[in-house]
Amino acid sequence: MRRAIALARTRVGLTAENPAVGCVIVRDGVVVGEGVTGEGGRPHGEEVALDGAADLARGATAYVTLEPCGQRSSGGLSCSERLVAAGVLRVVVACSDSSIYADGEGSRRLQAAGVAVDHGLMQAEAEALYAAYRPAKSLESRR
């Protein structure tokens, strides 16, 4: 998680309305993929890490600084869906995301698919990254 937080820190303030999320994928004690949200907010950190890990993500653990999204504003696959499709077995989340695109939905989707989800590892450090992040609380607030 320490590496995921370090990655996220490099993009704070550069990801527009989206938060800067770091993700590190570990399999058998080896980092097989890592990523951070792109400048302007796309791609998401989990997407970058999954692309880097490719098939090595199957059976791995993903360490993510902020809860993976449960849905996408663009309508594409959410990060939680991508993690499930990649075969990740465990997701460790530093802190929750109260955005309408996450707010527990990402964690619930992962758990429903049989993925173990742990919350709170290095939570205070991750929350400090998101002090200025003000997620949309409802679809009405996005208009």
Short mmCIF file of N, CA, C and O in Angstrom, two decimals:
data_model
loop_
_atom_site.label_atom_id
_atom_site.label_comp_id
_atom_site.label_asym_id
_atom_site.label_seq_id
_atom_site.Cartn_x
_atom_site.Cartn_y
_atom_site.Cartn_z
N MET A 1 0.84 -1.20 0.00
CA MET A 1 0.00 0.00 0.00
C MET A 1 0.88 1.25 0.00
O MET A 1 0.51 2.25 -0.59
N ARG A 2 2.01 1.14 0.64
CA ARG A 2 2.91 2.30 0.67
C ARG A 2 3.27 2.74 -0.76
O ARG A 2 3.29 3.93 -1.07
N ARG A 3 3.53 1.80 -1.64
CA ARG A 3 3.86 2.11 -3.04
C ARG A 3 2.65 2.72 -3.75
O ARG A 3 2.79 3.66 -4.53
N ALA A 4 1.46 2.19 -3.51
CA ALA A 4 0.24 2.72 -4.13
C ALA A 4 0.02 4.18 -3.72
O ALA A 4 -0.32 5.02 -4.56
N ILE A 5 0.24 4.48 -2.45
CA ILE A 5 0.10 5.86 -1.98
C ILE A 5 1.14 6.75 -2.62
O ILE A 5 0.85 7.88 -3.03
N ALA A 6 2.37 6.27 -2.75
CA ALA A 6 3.42 7.06 -3.39
C ALA A 6 3.05 7.36 -4.85
O ALA A 6 3.27 8.48 -5.33
N LEU A 7 2.49 6.38 -5.54
CA LEU A 7 2.06 6.60 -6.93
C LEU A 7 0.96 7.65 -7.00
O LEU A 7 1.01 8.56 -7.82
N ALA A 8 -0.04 7.52 -6.14
CA ALA A 8 -1.15 8.48 -6.13
C ALA A 8 -0.66 9.89 -5.85
O ALA A 8 -1.12 10.86 -6.47
N ARG A 9 0.28 10.01 -4.95
CA ARG A 9 0.81 11.33 -4.57
C ARG A 9 1.38 12.07 -5.79
O ARG A 9 1.33 13.30 -5.85
N THR A 10 1.89 11.35 -6.78
CA THR A 10 2.49 12.00 -7.95
C THR A 10 1.47 12.69 -8.85
O THR A 10 1.84 13.49 -9.70
N ARG A 11 0.18 12.38 -8.67
CA ARG A 11 -0.85 12.95 -9.54
C ARG A 11 -1.88 13.80 -8.81
O ARG A 11 -2.83 14.27 -9.45
N VAL A 12 -1.73 13.99 -7.52
CA VAL A 12 -2.70 14.82 -6.79
C VAL A 12 -2.76 16.19 -7.44
O VAL A 12 -1.73 16.82 -7.69
N GLY A 13 -3.97 16.64 -7.76
CA GLY A 13 -4.18 17.93 -8.38
C GLY A 13 -4.09 17.92 -9.90
O GLY A 13 -4.31 18.95 -10.54
N LEU A 14 -3.79 16.77 -10.49
CA LEU A 14 -3.62 16.69 -11.94
C LEU A 14 -4.67 15.82 -12.62
O LEU A 14 -4.59 15.58 -13.83
N THR A 15 -5.65 15.35 -11.85
CA THR A 15 -6.60 14.37 -12.39
C THR A 15 -8.01 14.94 -12.51
O THR A 15 -9.00 14.20 -12.51
N ALA A 16 -8.12 16.26 -12.61
CA ALA A 16 -9.40 16.97 -12.81
C ALA A 16 -10.38 16.61 -11.71
O ALA A 16 -10.03 16.64 -10.54
N GLU A 17 -11.60 16.23 -12.08
CA GLU A 17 -12.63 15.91 -11.09
C GLU A 17 -12.40 14.56 -10.43
O GLU A 17 -12.98 14.28 -9.39
N ASN A 18 -11.62 13.71 -11.04
CA ASN A 18 -11.35 12.39 -10.47
C ASN A 18 -10.22 12.47 -9.45
O ASN A 18 -9.33 13.31 -9.56
N PRO A 19 -10.23 11.58 -8.47
CA PRO A 19 -9.12 11.54 -7.52
C PRO A 19 -7.92 10.82 -8.14
O PRO A 19 -8.07 10.03 -9.07
N ALA A 20 -6.76 11.10 -7.61
CA ALA A 20 -5.54 10.40 -8.03
C ALA A 20 -5.46 9.09 -7.25
O ALA A 20 -5.25 9.10 -6.05
N VAL A 21 -5.66 7.98 -7.94
CA VAL A 21 -5.68 6.67 -7.29
C VAL A 21 -4.46 5.86 -7.70
O VAL A 21 -4.16 5.74 -8.89
N GLY A 22 -3.78 5.32 -6.70
CA GLY A 22 -2.66 4.43 -6.96
C GLY A 22 -3.09 2.99 -6.77
O GLY A 22 -3.92 2.69 -5.90
N CYS A 23 -2.54 2.10 -7.59
CA CYS A 23 -2.87 0.68 -7.50
C CYS A 23 -1.61 -0.14 -7.77
O CYS A 23 -0.89 0.13 -8.74
N VAL A 24 -1.38 -1.12 -6.91
CA VAL A 24 -0.25 -2.03 -7.08
C VAL A 24 -0.81 -3.45 -7.01
O VAL A 24 -1.54 -3.79 -6.07
N ILE A 25 -0.47 -4.26 -7.99
CA ILE A 25 -0.93 -5.65 -8.05
C ILE A 25 0.25 -6.56 -7.74
O ILE A 25 1.31 -6.46 -8.37
N VAL A 26 0.04 -7.44 -6.75
CA VAL A 26 1.09 -8.33 -6.26
C VAL A 26 0.63 -9.77 -6.39
O VAL A 26 -0.48 -10.12 -5.96
N ARG A 27 1.51 -10.59 -6.95
CA ARG A 27 1.23 -12.03 -7.06
C ARG A 27 2.45 -12.79 -6.56
O ARG A 27 3.58 -12.54 -7.03
N ASP A 28 2.23 -13.68 -5.62
CA ASP A 28 3.31 -14.48 -5.05
C ASP A 28 4.46 -13.61 -4.55
O ASP A 28 5.63 -13.93 -4.74
N GLY A 29 4.12 -12.47 -3.93
CA GLY A 29 5.12 -11.59 -3.34
C GLY A 29 5.87 -10.70 -4.31
O GLY A 29 6.79 -10.00 -3.92
N VAL A 30 5.46 -10.72 -5.59
CA VAL A 30 6.15 -9.93 -6.61
C VAL A 30 5.17 -8.93 -7.22
O VAL A 30 4.03 -9.29 -7.56
N VAL A 31 5.60 -7.67 -7.37
CA VAL A 31 4.77 -6.67 -8.03
C VAL A 31 4.70 -7.02 -9.51
O VAL A 31 5.73 -7.11 -10.19
N VAL A 32 3.47 -7.23 -10.00
CA VAL A 32 3.29 -7.60 -11.41
C VAL A 32 2.63 -6.48 -12.22
O VAL A 32 2.56 -6.55 -13.45
N GLY A 33 2.13 -5.46 -11.52
CA GLY A 33 1.53 -4.32 -12.21
C GLY A 33 1.33 -3.18 -11.24
O GLY A 33 1.09 -3.40 -10.05
N GLU A 34 1.47 -1.97 -11.74
CA GLU A 34 1.20 -0.80 -10.91
C GLU A 34 0.74 0.32 -11.81
O GLU A 34 1.06 0.36 -13.00
N GLY A 35 -0.06 1.21 -11.22
CA GLY A 35 -0.59 2.31 -12.01
C GLY A 35 -1.12 3.42 -11.14
O GLY A 35 -1.32 3.26 -9.93
N VAL A 36 -1.34 4.55 -11.78
CA VAL A 36 -1.91 5.72 -11.13
C VAL A 36 -2.84 6.39 -12.14
O VAL A 36 -2.63 6.27 -13.36
N THR A 37 -3.87 7.03 -11.64
CA THR A 37 -4.82 7.72 -12.50
C THR A 37 -4.08 8.67 -13.44
O THR A 37 -3.18 9.40 -13.03
N GLY A 38 -4.47 8.66 -14.70
CA GLY A 38 -3.84 9.52 -15.70
C GLY A 38 -4.19 10.99 -15.50
O GLY A 38 -5.21 11.33 -14.89
N GLU A 39 -3.35 11.85 -16.03
CA GLU A 39 -3.63 13.28 -15.97
C GLU A 39 -4.95 13.54 -16.68
O GLU A 39 -5.22 12.98 -17.73
N GLY A 40 -5.79 14.35 -16.06
CA GLY A 40 -7.12 14.60 -16.59
C GLY A 40 -8.15 13.59 -16.09
O GLY A 40 -9.34 13.74 -16.36
N GLY A 41 -7.72 12.55 -15.39
CA GLY A 41 -8.65 11.63 -14.77
C GLY A 41 -8.85 10.29 -15.44
O GLY A 41 -9.54 9.43 -14.92
N ARG A 42 -8.26 10.09 -16.61
CA ARG A 42 -8.38 8.80 -17.30
C ARG A 42 -7.02 8.42 -17.83
O ARG A 42 -6.29 9.28 -18.28
N PRO A 43 -6.67 7.17 -17.86
CA PRO A 43 -7.38 6.03 -17.29
C PRO A 43 -7.25 5.99 -15.78
O PRO A 43 -6.40 6.67 -15.20
N HIS A 44 -8.09 5.19 -15.15
CA HIS A 44 -8.02 5.01 -13.71
C HIS A 44 -6.78 4.20 -13.35
O HIS A 44 -6.28 3.41 -14.15
N GLY A 45 -6.31 4.37 -12.12
CA GLY A 45 -5.11 3.68 -11.67
C GLY A 45 -5.21 2.17 -11.76
O GLY A 45 -4.24 1.49 -12.13
N GLU A 46 -6.38 1.62 -11.43
CA GLU A 46 -6.56 0.17 -11.50
C GLU A 46 -6.43 -0.33 -12.94
O GLU A 46 -5.86 -1.39 -13.18
N GLU A 47 -6.95 0.45 -13.89
CA GLU A 47 -6.85 0.06 -15.30
C GLU A 47 -5.40 -0.03 -15.74
O GLU A 47 -5.01 -0.98 -16.42
N VAL A 48 -4.61 0.96 -15.37
CA VAL A 48 -3.20 0.99 -15.75
C VAL A 48 -2.48 -0.21 -15.14
O VAL A 48 -1.70 -0.91 -15.81
N ALA A 49 -2.74 -0.48 -13.85
CA ALA A 49 -2.09 -1.60 -13.18
C ALA A 49 -2.50 -2.93 -13.79
O ALA A 49 -1.66 -3.81 -13.99
N LEU A 50 -3.78 -3.10 -14.10
CA LEU A 50 -4.25 -4.34 -14.71
C LEU A 50 -3.65 -4.53 -16.10
O LEU A 50 -3.28 -5.66 -16.47
N ASP A 51 -3.55 -3.47 -16.86
CA ASP A 51 -2.93 -3.57 -18.19
C ASP A 51 -1.47 -4.03 -18.06
O ASP A 51 -1.00 -4.86 -18.83
N GLY A 52 -0.78 -3.50 -17.07
CA GLY A 52 0.62 -3.88 -16.86
C GLY A 52 0.77 -5.31 -16.39
O GLY A 52 1.70 -6.02 -16.79
N ALA A 53 -0.15 -5.75 -15.56
CA ALA A 53 -0.08 -7.11 -15.02
C ALA A 53 -0.52 -8.15 -16.04
O ALA A 53 -0.04 -9.28 -16.01
N ALA A 54 -1.43 -7.79 -16.91
CA ALA A 54 -2.00 -8.71 -17.91
C ALA A 54 -2.46 -10.00 -17.22
O ALA A 54 -3.13 -9.95 -16.20
N ASP A 55 -2.08 -11.15 -17.73
CA ASP A 55 -2.53 -12.44 -17.20
C ASP A 55 -2.00 -12.73 -15.79
O ASP A 55 -2.55 -13.58 -15.08
N LEU A 56 -0.96 -12.02 -15.37
CA LEU A 56 -0.41 -12.24 -14.03
C LEU A 56 -1.32 -11.70 -12.93
O LEU A 56 -1.09 -11.97 -11.75
N ALA A 57 -2.36 -10.95 -13.30
CA ALA A 57 -3.32 -10.45 -12.31
C ALA A 57 -4.17 -11.59 -11.74
O ALA A 57 -4.66 -11.49 -10.61
N ARG A 58 -4.34 -12.66 -12.50
CA ARG A 58 -5.16 -13.79 -12.04
C ARG A 58 -4.53 -14.40 -10.78
O ARG A 58 -3.36 -14.75 -10.76
N GLY A 59 -5.33 -14.42 -9.71
CA GLY A 59 -4.85 -14.97 -8.45
C GLY A 59 -4.07 -13.98 -7.59
O GLY A 59 -3.57 -14.35 -6.53
N ALA A 60 -3.99 -12.74 -8.01
CA ALA A 60 -3.18 -11.73 -7.32
C ALA A 60 -3.99 -10.93 -6.30
O ALA A 60 -5.21 -11.07 -6.19
N THR A 61 -3.27 -10.07 -5.59
CA THR A 61 -3.86 -9.10 -4.67
C THR A 61 -3.62 -7.71 -5.22
O THR A 61 -2.50 -7.39 -5.65
N ALA A 62 -4.66 -6.88 -5.23
CA ALA A 62 -4.53 -5.48 -5.66
C ALA A 62 -4.60 -4.58 -4.42
O ALA A 62 -5.51 -4.73 -3.60
N TYR A 63 -3.65 -3.69 -4.30
CA TYR A 63 -3.62 -2.69 -3.24
C TYR A 63 -4.03 -1.37 -3.88
O TYR A 63 -3.36 -0.89 -4.81
N VAL A 64 -5.13 -0.79 -3.40
CA VAL A 64 -5.71 0.40 -4.03
C VAL A 64 -5.92 1.48 -2.97
O VAL A 64 -6.46 1.19 -1.90
N THR A 65 -5.53 2.71 -3.28
CA THR A 65 -5.62 3.78 -2.30
C THR A 65 -7.05 4.23 -2.03
O THR A 65 -7.34 4.75 -0.95
N LEU A 66 -7.95 4.04 -2.97
CA LEU A 66 -9.34 4.47 -2.83
C LEU A 66 -10.23 3.38 -3.40
O LEU A 66 -9.87 2.73 -4.39
N GLU A 67 -11.37 3.17 -2.79
CA GLU A 67 -12.29 2.11 -3.22
C GLU A 67 -12.49 2.13 -4.74
O GLU A 67 -12.77 3.18 -5.32
N PRO A 68 -12.35 0.99 -5.40
CA PRO A 68 -12.57 0.93 -6.84
C PRO A 68 -14.01 1.32 -7.20
O PRO A 68 -14.95 1.01 -6.46
N CYS A 69 -14.15 2.00 -8.32
CA CYS A 69 -15.48 2.45 -8.73
C CYS A 69 -16.38 1.25 -9.02
O CYS A 69 -15.94 0.20 -9.47
N GLY A 70 -17.67 1.46 -8.72
CA GLY A 70 -18.68 0.44 -8.97
C GLY A 70 -19.40 0.67 -10.28
O GLY A 70 -20.04 -0.23 -10.81
N GLN A 71 -19.31 1.90 -10.78
CA GLN A 71 -19.85 2.23 -12.09
C GLN A 71 -19.04 3.38 -12.67
O GLN A 71 -18.31 4.04 -11.95
N ARG A 72 -19.16 3.58 -13.97
CA ARG A 72 -18.40 4.62 -14.65
C ARG A 72 -19.35 5.68 -15.20
O ARG A 72 -20.40 5.35 -15.73
N SER A 73 -18.96 6.92 -15.10
CA SER A 73 -19.76 7.99 -15.67
C SER A 73 -19.86 7.82 -17.19
O SER A 73 -20.84 8.20 -17.80
N SER A 74 -18.86 7.19 -17.79
CA SER A 74 -18.84 6.96 -19.24
C SER A 74 -19.68 5.76 -19.65
O SER A 74 -19.91 5.54 -20.84
N GLY A 75 -20.09 4.96 -18.66
CA GLY A 75 -20.87 3.77 -18.96
C GLY A 75 -20.02 2.55 -19.28
O GLY A 75 -20.54 1.47 -19.48
N GLY A 76 -18.70 2.69 -19.33
CA GLY A 76 -17.81 1.56 -19.60
C GLY A 76 -17.69 0.68 -18.37
O GLY A 76 -18.34 0.89 -17.35
N LEU A 77 -16.85 -0.35 -18.47
CA LEU A 77 -16.62 -1.24 -17.34
C LEU A 77 -15.99 -0.48 -16.17
O LEU A 77 -15.04 0.28 -16.36
N SER A 78 -16.53 -0.71 -14.99
CA SER A 78 -15.98 -0.08 -13.79
C SER A 78 -14.70 -0.79 -13.39
O SER A 78 -14.41 -1.91 -13.84
N CYS A 79 -13.95 -0.16 -12.52
CA CYS A 79 -12.71 -0.79 -12.04
C CYS A 79 -13.01 -2.06 -11.25
O CYS A 79 -12.26 -3.03 -11.35
N SER A 80 -14.10 -2.07 -10.50
CA SER A 80 -14.44 -3.30 -9.77
C SER A 80 -14.76 -4.43 -10.75
O SER A 80 -14.34 -5.57 -10.54
N GLU A 81 -15.45 -4.13 -11.83
CA GLU A 81 -15.73 -5.16 -12.85
C GLU A 81 -14.45 -5.63 -13.52
O GLU A 81 -14.28 -6.83 -13.78
N ARG A 82 -13.54 -4.72 -13.78
CA ARG A 82 -12.27 -5.09 -14.40
C ARG A 82 -11.42 -5.97 -13.49
O ARG A 82 -10.78 -6.90 -13.95
N LEU A 83 -11.42 -5.66 -12.20
CA LEU A 83 -10.67 -6.47 -11.25
C LEU A 83 -11.23 -7.88 -11.18
O LEU A 83 -10.48 -8.86 -11.16
N VAL A 84 -12.55 -8.00 -11.19
CA VAL A 84 -13.19 -9.32 -11.18
C VAL A 84 -12.84 -10.08 -12.47
O VAL A 84 -12.42 -11.24 -12.43
N ALA A 85 -12.99 -9.42 -13.61
CA ALA A 85 -12.71 -10.06 -14.91
C ALA A 85 -11.26 -10.52 -15.01
O ALA A 85 -10.98 -11.54 -15.66
N ALA A 86 -10.35 -9.80 -14.38
CA ALA A 86 -8.93 -10.14 -14.43
C ALA A 86 -8.59 -11.33 -13.52
O ALA A 86 -7.49 -11.87 -13.61
N GLY A 87 -9.51 -11.69 -12.64
CA GLY A 87 -9.26 -12.83 -11.75
C GLY A 87 -8.51 -12.48 -10.48
O GLY A 87 -7.96 -13.37 -9.83
N VAL A 88 -8.48 -11.21 -10.10
CA VAL A 88 -7.85 -10.81 -8.85
C VAL A 88 -8.62 -11.48 -7.71
O VAL A 88 -9.85 -11.50 -7.70
N LEU A 89 -7.91 -12.06 -6.74
CA LEU A 89 -8.55 -12.78 -5.64
C LEU A 89 -8.78 -11.94 -4.39
O LEU A 89 -9.63 -12.27 -3.58
N ARG A 90 -7.99 -10.86 -4.24
CA ARG A 90 -8.10 -10.03 -3.04
C ARG A 90 -7.83 -8.59 -3.42
O ARG A 90 -6.92 -8.30 -4.21
N VAL A 91 -8.62 -7.68 -2.82
CA VAL A 91 -8.40 -6.25 -3.01
C VAL A 91 -8.29 -5.62 -1.63
O VAL A 91 -9.19 -5.78 -0.80
N VAL A 92 -7.20 -4.91 -1.41
CA VAL A 92 -6.97 -4.20 -0.16
C VAL A 92 -7.14 -2.71 -0.46
O VAL A 92 -6.44 -2.16 -1.30
N VAL A 93 -8.10 -2.10 0.23
CA VAL A 93 -8.48 -0.71 -0.02
C VAL A 93 -8.05 0.13 1.17
O VAL A 93 -8.39 -0.19 2.31
N ALA A 94 -7.35 1.22 0.90
CA ALA A 94 -6.92 2.09 2.00
C ALA A 94 -8.10 2.88 2.56
O ALA A 94 -8.30 2.91 3.78
N CYS A 95 -8.89 3.52 1.71
CA CYS A 95 -10.02 4.30 2.22
C CYS A 95 -11.21 4.25 1.26
O CYS A 95 -11.05 3.99 0.07
N SER A 96 -12.36 4.50 1.80
CA SER A 96 -13.60 4.43 1.02
C SER A 96 -13.76 5.70 0.18
O SER A 96 -13.11 6.72 0.41
N ASP A 97 -14.67 5.61 -0.78
CA ASP A 97 -14.97 6.72 -1.69
C ASP A 97 -16.47 6.95 -1.65
O ASP A 97 -17.24 6.06 -2.00
N SER A 98 -16.89 8.12 -1.22
CA SER A 98 -18.32 8.41 -1.10
C SER A 98 -18.92 8.94 -2.40
O SER A 98 -20.08 9.37 -2.42
N SER A 99 -18.19 8.89 -3.48
CA SER A 99 -18.70 9.30 -4.78
C SER A 99 -19.88 8.43 -5.20
O SER A 99 -19.96 7.25 -4.85
N ILE A 100 -20.78 8.99 -5.99
CA ILE A 100 -21.91 8.20 -6.50
C ILE A 100 -21.44 7.05 -7.37
O ILE A 100 -22.19 6.12 -7.61
N TYR A 101 -20.21 7.08 -7.83
CA TYR A 101 -19.69 6.02 -8.69
C TYR A 101 -19.00 4.91 -7.90
O TYR A 101 -18.56 3.92 -8.47
N ALA A 102 -18.91 5.09 -6.59
CA ALA A 102 -18.30 4.06 -5.73
C ALA A 102 -19.22 3.82 -4.55
O ALA A 102 -20.10 2.97 -4.62
N ASP A 103 -19.03 4.57 -3.47
CA ASP A 103 -19.87 4.53 -2.27
C ASP A 103 -20.30 3.13 -1.85
O ASP A 103 -21.47 2.85 -1.64
N GLY A 104 -19.33 2.23 -1.79
CA GLY A 104 -19.59 0.87 -1.35
C GLY A 104 -19.95 -0.08 -2.48
O GLY A 104 -19.84 -1.29 -2.33
N GLU A 105 -20.40 0.44 -3.61
CA GLU A 105 -20.82 -0.42 -4.71
C GLU A 105 -19.66 -1.23 -5.27
O GLU A 105 -19.81 -2.41 -5.59
N GLY A 106 -18.49 -0.61 -5.40
CA GLY A 106 -17.34 -1.33 -5.91
C GLY A 106 -16.96 -2.49 -5.00
O GLY A 106 -16.73 -3.61 -5.45
N SER A 107 -16.94 -2.24 -3.70
CA SER A 107 -16.61 -3.29 -2.73
C SER A 107 -17.67 -4.40 -2.74
O SER A 107 -17.33 -5.59 -2.70
N ARG A 108 -18.93 -4.02 -2.81
CA ARG A 108 -20.00 -5.03 -2.84
C ARG A 108 -19.90 -5.90 -4.09
O ARG A 108 -20.07 -7.12 -4.03
N ARG A 109 -19.59 -5.29 -5.24
CA ARG A 109 -19.46 -6.06 -6.48
C ARG A 109 -18.31 -7.06 -6.37
O ARG A 109 -18.44 -8.21 -6.77
N LEU A 110 -17.20 -6.61 -5.83
CA LEU A 110 -16.05 -7.50 -5.66
C LEU A 110 -16.41 -8.68 -4.74
O LEU A 110 -16.15 -9.83 -5.08
N GLN A 111 -17.02 -8.38 -3.62
CA GLN A 111 -17.37 -9.42 -2.66
C GLN A 111 -18.38 -10.40 -3.24
O GLN A 111 -18.27 -11.61 -3.04
N ALA A 112 -19.36 -9.88 -4.00
CA ALA A 112 -20.36 -10.76 -4.61
C ALA A 112 -19.74 -11.72 -5.61
O ALA A 112 -20.26 -12.81 -5.83
N ALA A 113 -18.61 -11.32 -6.19
CA ALA A 113 -17.91 -12.18 -7.15
C ALA A 113 -16.91 -13.11 -6.47
O ALA A 113 -16.19 -13.84 -7.15
N GLY A 114 -16.86 -13.08 -5.14
CA GLY A 114 -15.96 -13.96 -4.41
C GLY A 114 -14.58 -13.40 -4.15
O GLY A 114 -13.69 -14.12 -3.69
N VAL A 115 -14.39 -12.11 -4.43
CA VAL A 115 -13.11 -11.46 -4.17
C VAL A 115 -13.08 -11.00 -2.71
O VAL A 115 -14.02 -10.35 -2.25
N ALA A 116 -12.03 -11.34 -1.99
CA ALA A 116 -11.87 -10.87 -0.61
C ALA A 116 -11.53 -9.38 -0.65
O ALA A 116 -10.70 -8.95 -1.46
N VAL A 117 -12.19 -8.60 0.20
CA VAL A 117 -11.96 -7.15 0.25
C VAL A 117 -11.64 -6.77 1.69
O VAL A 117 -12.39 -7.07 2.60
N ASP A 118 -10.50 -6.11 1.86
CA ASP A 118 -10.08 -5.61 3.16
C ASP A 118 -9.99 -4.09 3.08
O ASP A 118 -9.45 -3.56 2.10
N HIS A 119 -10.49 -3.41 4.11
CA HIS A 119 -10.47 -1.94 4.14
C HIS A 119 -9.61 -1.44 5.29
O HIS A 119 -9.54 -2.07 6.34
N GLY A 120 -8.96 -0.29 5.08
CA GLY A 120 -8.33 0.43 6.17
C GLY A 120 -6.83 0.38 6.28
O GLY A 120 -6.27 1.06 7.14
N LEU A 121 -6.14 -0.37 5.41
CA LEU A 121 -4.68 -0.41 5.49
C LEU A 121 -4.12 0.96 5.08
O LEU A 121 -4.38 1.45 3.98
N MET A 122 -3.41 1.59 5.99
CA MET A 122 -2.81 2.92 5.78
C MET A 122 -3.88 3.97 5.43
O MET A 122 -3.67 4.88 4.63
N GLN A 123 -5.03 3.84 6.08
CA GLN A 123 -6.17 4.71 5.80
C GLN A 123 -5.85 6.19 5.99
O GLN A 123 -6.17 7.01 5.13
N ALA A 124 -5.24 6.56 7.10
CA ALA A 124 -4.96 7.97 7.38
C ALA A 124 -4.05 8.58 6.31
O ALA A 124 -4.29 9.71 5.86
N GLU A 125 -3.05 7.83 5.88
CA GLU A 125 -2.14 8.32 4.84
C GLU A 125 -2.88 8.54 3.52
O GLU A 125 -2.67 9.52 2.82
N ALA A 126 -3.74 7.61 3.18
CA ALA A 126 -4.50 7.74 1.93
C ALA A 126 -5.52 8.86 2.02
O ALA A 126 -5.67 9.64 1.08
N GLU A 127 -6.22 8.96 3.13
CA GLU A 127 -7.22 10.03 3.27
C GLU A 127 -6.60 11.41 3.13
O GLU A 127 -7.22 12.33 2.61
N ALA A 128 -5.35 11.56 3.55
CA ALA A 128 -4.66 12.85 3.42
C ALA A 128 -4.54 13.25 1.94
O ALA A 128 -4.56 14.45 1.61
N LEU A 129 -4.44 12.27 1.05
CA LEU A 129 -4.35 12.57 -0.38
C LEU A 129 -5.65 13.15 -0.93
O LEU A 129 -5.65 13.85 -1.93
N TYR A 130 -6.76 12.81 -0.28
CA TYR A 130 -8.07 13.15 -0.81
C TYR A 130 -8.76 14.27 -0.04
O TYR A 130 -9.97 14.46 -0.17
N ALA A 131 -8.01 15.03 0.74
CA ALA A 131 -8.58 16.11 1.54
C ALA A 131 -9.33 17.12 0.67
O ALA A 131 -10.37 17.64 1.06
N ALA A 132 -8.82 17.40 -0.52
CA ALA A 132 -9.46 18.38 -1.41
C ALA A 132 -10.46 17.74 -2.37
O ALA A 132 -11.18 18.45 -3.08
N TYR A 133 -10.53 16.42 -2.40
CA TYR A 133 -11.43 15.70 -3.30
C TYR A 133 -12.85 15.80 -2.77
O TYR A 133 -13.14 15.41 -1.65
N ARG A 134 -13.74 16.34 -3.57
CA ARG A 134 -15.14 16.50 -3.20
C ARG A 134 -16.00 15.74 -4.19
O ARG A 134 -16.42 16.27 -5.20
N PRO A 135 -16.23 14.45 -3.91
CA PRO A 135 -16.98 13.64 -4.87
C PRO A 135 -18.45 14.05 -4.98
O PRO A 135 -19.03 14.56 -4.01
N ALA A 136 -19.02 13.83 -6.16
CA ALA A 136 -20.44 14.07 -6.36
C ALA A 136 -21.21 13.11 -5.48
O ALA A 136 -20.92 11.92 -5.44
N LYS A 137 -22.20 13.61 -4.78
CA LYS A 137 -22.99 12.78 -3.86
C LYS A 137 -24.25 12.24 -4.52
O LYS A 137 -24.88 11.35 -4.01
N SER A 138 -24.65 12.85 -5.62
CA SER A 138 -25.86 12.39 -6.31
C SER A 138 -25.74 12.73 -7.78
O SER A 138 -24.95 13.58 -8.18
N LEU A 139 -26.55 12.10 -8.58
CA LEU A 139 -26.54 12.41 -10.02
C LEU A 139 -26.97 13.85 -10.26
O LEU A 139 -26.50 14.49 -11.19
N GLU A 140 -27.84 14.38 -9.43
CA GLU A 140 -28.30 15.77 -9.57
C GLU A 140 -27.13 16.75 -9.45
O GLU A 140 -27.09 17.76 -10.13
N SER A 141 -26.18 16.45 -8.57
CA SER A 141 -25.06 17.36 -8.37
C SER A 141 -24.09 17.36 -9.55
O SER A 141 -23.24 18.22 -9.66
N ARG A 142 -24.22 16.39 -10.47
CA ARG A 142 -23.35 16.32 -11.64
C ARG A 142 -23.87 17.16 -12.80
O ARG A 142 -23.21 17.30 -13.81
N ARG A 143 -25.08 17.70 -12.68
CA ARG A 143 -25.68 18.45 -13.79
C ARG A 143 -25.32 19.90 -13.77
O ARG A 143 -24.95 20.49 -12.86
#
